[in-house]
Coordinates of C-alpha atoms in Angstrom, one line a residue:
M9 CA 63.1 -13.7 63.1
K10 CA 62.8 -17.2 64.2
H11 CA 59.4 -17.3 62.5
L12 CA 60.9 -16.2 59.1
P13 CA 61.3 -19.8 57.8
L14 CA 57.7 -20.5 58.5
L15 CA 56.6 -17.3 56.7
C16 CA 58.7 -18.3 53.7
L17 CA 57.1 -21.7 53.6
A18 CA 53.7 -20.1 53.7
L19 CA 54.6 -17.7 50.8
L20 CA 55.9 -20.6 48.8
A21 CA 52.7 -22.5 49.3
A22 CA 50.7 -19.5 48.2
C23 CA 52.8 -19.1 45.1
A24 CA 52.4 -22.7 44.3
T25 CA 48.6 -22.3 44.5
V26 CA 48.7 -19.3 42.2
T27 CA 51.0 -21.1 39.8
A28 CA 48.7 -24.2 39.7
G29 CA 45.7 -22.1 39.1
S30 CA 47.2 -20.1 36.2
G31 CA 48.5 -23.0 34.2
N32 CA 51.0 -20.8 32.5
I33 CA 54.1 -20.7 34.8
Y34 CA 55.2 -24.4 34.8
P35 CA 57.5 -25.1 31.8
D36 CA 55.1 -27.7 30.4
G37 CA 51.9 -25.9 31.6
L38 CA 49.0 -27.6 33.3
P39 CA 46.2 -29.1 31.1
P40 CA 43.4 -26.6 30.4
D41 CA 40.0 -26.9 32.0
V42 CA 37.2 -28.6 30.1
S43 CA 36.0 -25.3 28.4
R44 CA 39.5 -25.1 26.8
R45 CA 40.0 -28.8 26.0
A46 CA 40.6 -28.0 22.3
L47 CA 44.0 -26.5 23.4
L48 CA 45.3 -30.0 24.2
P49 CA 47.1 -31.2 21.1
A50 CA 45.2 -34.1 19.4
A51 CA 42.7 -34.3 22.2
V52 CA 39.9 -33.3 19.9
Q53 CA 39.8 -33.8 16.1
A54 CA 41.6 -31.1 14.1
N55 CA 40.1 -30.0 10.8
P56 CA 37.0 -32.2 11.1
G57 CA 36.1 -31.4 7.5
L58 CA 39.1 -33.5 6.3
S59 CA 38.0 -37.0 5.3
A60 CA 40.3 -40.0 5.5
R61 CA 40.6 -39.9 1.7
D62 CA 41.6 -36.3 1.9
I63 CA 44.3 -37.1 4.4
I64 CA 45.7 -40.0 2.4
A65 CA 45.8 -38.0 -0.8
A66 CA 47.7 -35.3 1.1
A67 CA 50.1 -37.9 2.5
H68 CA 50.7 -39.2 -1.1
E69 CA 51.5 -35.7 -2.2
A70 CA 53.8 -35.0 0.7
A71 CA 55.8 -38.2 0.1
G72 CA 56.5 -37.3 -3.6
G73 CA 53.2 -37.4 -5.5
E74 CA 52.5 -39.8 -8.4
N75 CA 56.1 -40.9 -8.7
W76 CA 56.1 -42.0 -5.1
R77 CA 52.7 -43.7 -5.3
D78 CA 53.2 -45.4 -8.6
V79 CA 56.9 -46.3 -8.2
K80 CA 57.9 -49.5 -10.0
S81 CA 61.1 -50.4 -8.1
L82 CA 63.0 -49.3 -5.1
Y83 CA 66.4 -50.1 -3.6
L84 CA 67.3 -49.2 0.0
E85 CA 70.6 -49.7 1.8
G86 CA 71.7 -48.9 5.4
Y87 CA 72.0 -50.7 8.7
N88 CA 69.7 -52.3 11.3
I89 CA 70.0 -52.2 15.1
I90 CA 68.4 -55.4 16.5
R91 CA 67.1 -55.4 20.1
R92 CA 67.1 -58.8 21.8
A93 CA 64.6 -59.8 24.4
D94 CA 67.3 -59.6 27.1
G95 CA 68.0 -56.0 26.2
S96 CA 71.3 -56.6 24.4
E97 CA 71.9 -55.2 20.9
V98 CA 73.1 -56.7 17.7
L99 CA 74.2 -54.6 14.8
W100 CA 73.5 -55.6 11.2
D101 CA 76.0 -53.2 9.7
R102 CA 75.0 -54.0 6.1
Y103 CA 71.3 -54.1 5.4
A104 CA 69.5 -53.8 2.0
M105 CA 66.1 -54.2 0.4
W106 CA 65.3 -54.7 -3.3
R107 CA 61.6 -54.1 -4.2
E108 CA 59.5 -54.4 -7.3
F109 CA 55.9 -53.2 -6.9
S110 CA 52.8 -54.7 -8.4
D111 CA 50.2 -52.4 -10.0
S112 CA 47.5 -53.4 -7.5
K113 CA 47.3 -54.8 -4.0
A114 CA 44.4 -56.9 -2.6
N115 CA 46.0 -57.9 0.7
A116 CA 48.3 -55.4 2.4
H117 CA 49.9 -58.1 4.6
A118 CA 50.7 -60.7 2.0
A119 CA 53.7 -60.9 -0.3
E120 CA 53.2 -59.2 -3.6
G121 CA 55.4 -57.9 -6.4
K122 CA 59.0 -58.9 -5.7
V123 CA 61.3 -58.3 -2.7
R124 CA 64.6 -59.3 -1.3
I125 CA 65.9 -58.4 2.2
E126 CA 69.5 -59.2 3.1
A127 CA 71.5 -58.4 6.2
W128 CA 75.1 -58.9 7.3
S129 CA 76.8 -58.6 10.7
G130 CA 80.4 -58.2 9.9
E131 CA 81.4 -61.1 7.6
K132 CA 78.4 -63.2 8.7
L133 CA 75.1 -63.5 6.9
A134 CA 72.5 -62.4 9.5
M135 CA 69.2 -62.7 7.5
L136 CA 68.0 -63.4 4.0
I137 CA 64.5 -63.6 2.6
S138 CA 63.2 -63.1 -0.9
F139 CA 60.1 -63.4 -2.9
D140 CA 60.2 -63.7 -6.7
G141 CA 56.5 -63.2 -7.3
E142 CA 55.7 -66.9 -6.7
T143 CA 58.1 -68.5 -4.3
T144 CA 59.7 -67.3 -1.1
Y145 CA 63.3 -68.2 -0.3
D146 CA 65.7 -68.0 2.6
Q147 CA 69.4 -68.7 2.4
N148 CA 68.7 -72.4 2.0
G149 CA 66.4 -72.1 -0.9
P150 CA 62.6 -72.2 -1.2
M151 CA 60.5 -72.0 2.0
P152 CA 57.3 -73.9 2.8
E153 CA 54.3 -71.7 1.9
E154 CA 52.8 -71.6 5.4
V155 CA 56.2 -70.5 6.9
A156 CA 56.6 -67.9 4.3
A157 CA 53.1 -66.5 4.8
K158 CA 53.7 -65.9 8.5
A159 CA 57.0 -64.2 7.8
W160 CA 55.5 -61.8 5.3
A161 CA 52.5 -61.1 7.4
S162 CA 54.8 -59.8 10.1
N163 CA 56.6 -57.6 7.7
F164 CA 54.3 -56.3 4.9
G165 CA 52.0 -53.4 5.7
F166 CA 53.3 -50.0 4.9
G167 CA 52.6 -50.5 1.2
A168 CA 48.9 -50.3 2.0
I169 CA 49.0 -46.5 2.0
R170 CA 50.2 -46.5 -1.6
N171 CA 47.1 -48.4 -2.7
A172 CA 44.7 -46.9 -0.2
L173 CA 42.7 -45.0 -2.8
D174 CA 42.4 -47.9 -5.2
E175 CA 39.0 -49.5 -6.1
G176 CA 38.0 -52.0 -3.4
W177 CA 39.8 -50.2 -0.5
T178 CA 38.0 -48.2 2.2
Q179 CA 39.3 -45.5 4.5
A180 CA 38.1 -44.4 7.9
R181 CA 39.2 -41.5 10.0
L182 CA 40.1 -42.3 13.6
P183 CA 40.6 -40.0 16.6
D184 CA 43.6 -37.8 16.3
D185 CA 46.6 -38.8 18.4
L186 CA 50.2 -37.8 19.3
I187 CA 53.0 -39.7 17.5
D188 CA 56.4 -39.0 19.0
G189 CA 54.8 -36.0 20.8
L190 CA 53.4 -34.4 17.6
P191 CA 49.8 -34.2 16.5
A192 CA 48.8 -36.7 13.8
Y193 CA 45.7 -37.5 11.9
M194 CA 44.9 -41.3 12.3
V195 CA 43.3 -43.3 9.6
E196 CA 42.4 -46.9 9.2
L197 CA 42.6 -48.6 5.8
T198 CA 40.8 -51.8 4.9
D199 CA 42.1 -53.7 1.9
P200 CA 39.9 -55.8 -0.4
A201 CA 40.8 -59.0 1.5
G202 CA 39.5 -57.4 4.8
G203 CA 42.9 -56.7 6.3
R204 CA 43.2 -53.5 8.3
T205 CA 46.1 -51.1 8.7
K206 CA 46.3 -48.0 10.8
F207 CA 48.4 -45.0 9.8
G208 CA 49.4 -41.8 11.5
I209 CA 49.9 -38.7 9.3
R210 CA 51.6 -35.8 10.9
Q211 CA 49.4 -32.7 10.9
S212 CA 52.1 -30.2 10.3
D213 CA 53.3 -31.6 7.0
F214 CA 51.3 -34.7 6.2
A215 CA 54.4 -37.0 6.6
T216 CA 53.5 -40.6 7.3
V217 CA 54.9 -41.2 10.7
Y218 CA 53.1 -44.4 11.9
A219 CA 51.8 -47.7 10.7
G220 CA 50.2 -50.4 12.9
F221 CA 48.6 -53.8 12.1
S222 CA 48.0 -57.2 13.6
T223 CA 50.6 -60.0 12.8
P224 CA 51.3 -63.5 13.9
R225 CA 54.0 -62.0 16.2
G226 CA 51.5 -59.7 17.8
W227 CA 50.4 -56.0 17.3
H228 CA 53.1 -54.5 15.0
E229 CA 53.9 -50.8 15.0
R230 CA 56.3 -48.8 12.9
R231 CA 57.4 -45.2 13.6
Y232 CA 59.0 -43.2 10.9
S233 CA 61.3 -40.3 11.4
N234 CA 64.5 -38.6 10.1
F235 CA 63.0 -37.8 6.7
F236 CA 65.1 -36.6 3.8
T237 CA 64.4 -35.8 0.1
V238 CA 66.2 -37.9 -2.5
P239 CA 68.4 -35.6 -4.6
G240 CA 66.9 -34.9 -8.0
S241 CA 63.4 -36.0 -7.0
R242 CA 60.4 -35.1 -4.8
W243 CA 60.7 -38.5 -3.1
V244 CA 60.7 -38.1 0.7
Q245 CA 62.3 -41.0 2.5
P246 CA 62.1 -41.8 6.2
G247 CA 65.7 -42.4 7.2
R248 CA 64.8 -44.2 10.4
V249 CA 62.1 -46.8 11.1
R250 CA 61.5 -48.1 14.6
L251 CA 59.7 -51.4 14.7
F252 CA 57.7 -52.7 17.7
Y253 CA 55.8 -55.9 18.5
D254 CA 53.2 -55.8 21.3
G255 CA 54.8 -52.5 22.5
M256 CA 58.4 -53.8 22.7
K257 CA 60.9 -52.3 20.3
A258 CA 62.4 -55.0 18.1
N259 CA 64.7 -53.1 15.8
E260 CA 65.6 -49.9 14.1
A261 CA 66.2 -49.8 10.4
V262 CA 68.3 -46.8 9.2
W263 CA 68.4 -46.1 5.5
T264 CA 71.3 -44.1 4.1
K265 CA 71.0 -44.9 0.4
V266 CA 68.0 -44.8 -1.9
E267 CA 67.6 -45.7 -5.6
I268 CA 64.2 -45.1 -7.3
G269 CA 63.0 -46.8 -10.5
A270 CA 66.3 -48.5 -11.4
P271 CA 66.1 -51.8 -13.2
I272 CA 66.7 -54.8 -10.9
D273 CA 68.4 -58.0 -12.2
Q274 CA 65.6 -60.7 -11.7
S275 CA 68.2 -63.2 -10.5
V276 CA 68.4 -61.1 -7.3
F277 CA 65.0 -62.5 -6.2
V278 CA 65.9 -66.2 -6.7
I279 CA 68.1 -67.9 -4.1
S280 CA 69.7 -71.3 -4.7
E281 CA 72.5 -71.2 -2.1
E282 CA 73.7 -69.1 0.7
P283 CA 75.8 -66.1 -0.5
E284 CA 79.4 -66.0 0.6
R285 CA 79.5 -62.2 0.5
P286 CA 77.0 -59.4 0.4
T287 CA 75.1 -59.0 -2.8
F288 CA 75.3 -55.2 -2.5

């Protein structure tokens, strides 16, 4: 009987060997051998007959079709969780964006159309930037052009997918990948100005779950999740957007209110003085 523990250890070792060889007993399973490599999600290209244009067209349809692609105005409201370099967190408990889109886009990472982004932390203005089609403003008024260009280059990029099939744009399919653990088609769009933007389109439903591009702050990534359909429309809105620079998460924007196509007072985009209270 004194040898029983040694016998149990030997049996356990043998079982471990059988388990490792089968690849079907461990909860996550072992990777398959080379002859079954296609079983690894996103390791090899799924549906190789799909072109980058096909994937983008399907992503447009999944997001809401023509009304989404050709939207004229958009208002988003929610909150933003800011991650400081030291690991601490700041909450912008009121966060909003007003957007008017131009009909065409030559540079995915330059200001176009009109936009205002405003954030408050409690009773204090946390951030304000706006573009009226010609001039960029912060809470103090007009900004120098070179400063404004850098600010927008680090923020604009997602809109590239709306214009991706326009004349002058090119599309290339990249190797598939996993985004948040789920297989995604990866495509690279090149705008008429030569700027490149990478997108991840979830294979299961063609939702756009990733965007990545180079900025003055470093390589910028956005990961989209918590999608919901706006009532009375086909518009599918990502409720959560996680933003990264050079692999470090910078903030998480959470959208809880969406308005599509509503007229926007043009005075919203012009800032002459710091607001005393939220505009929204």
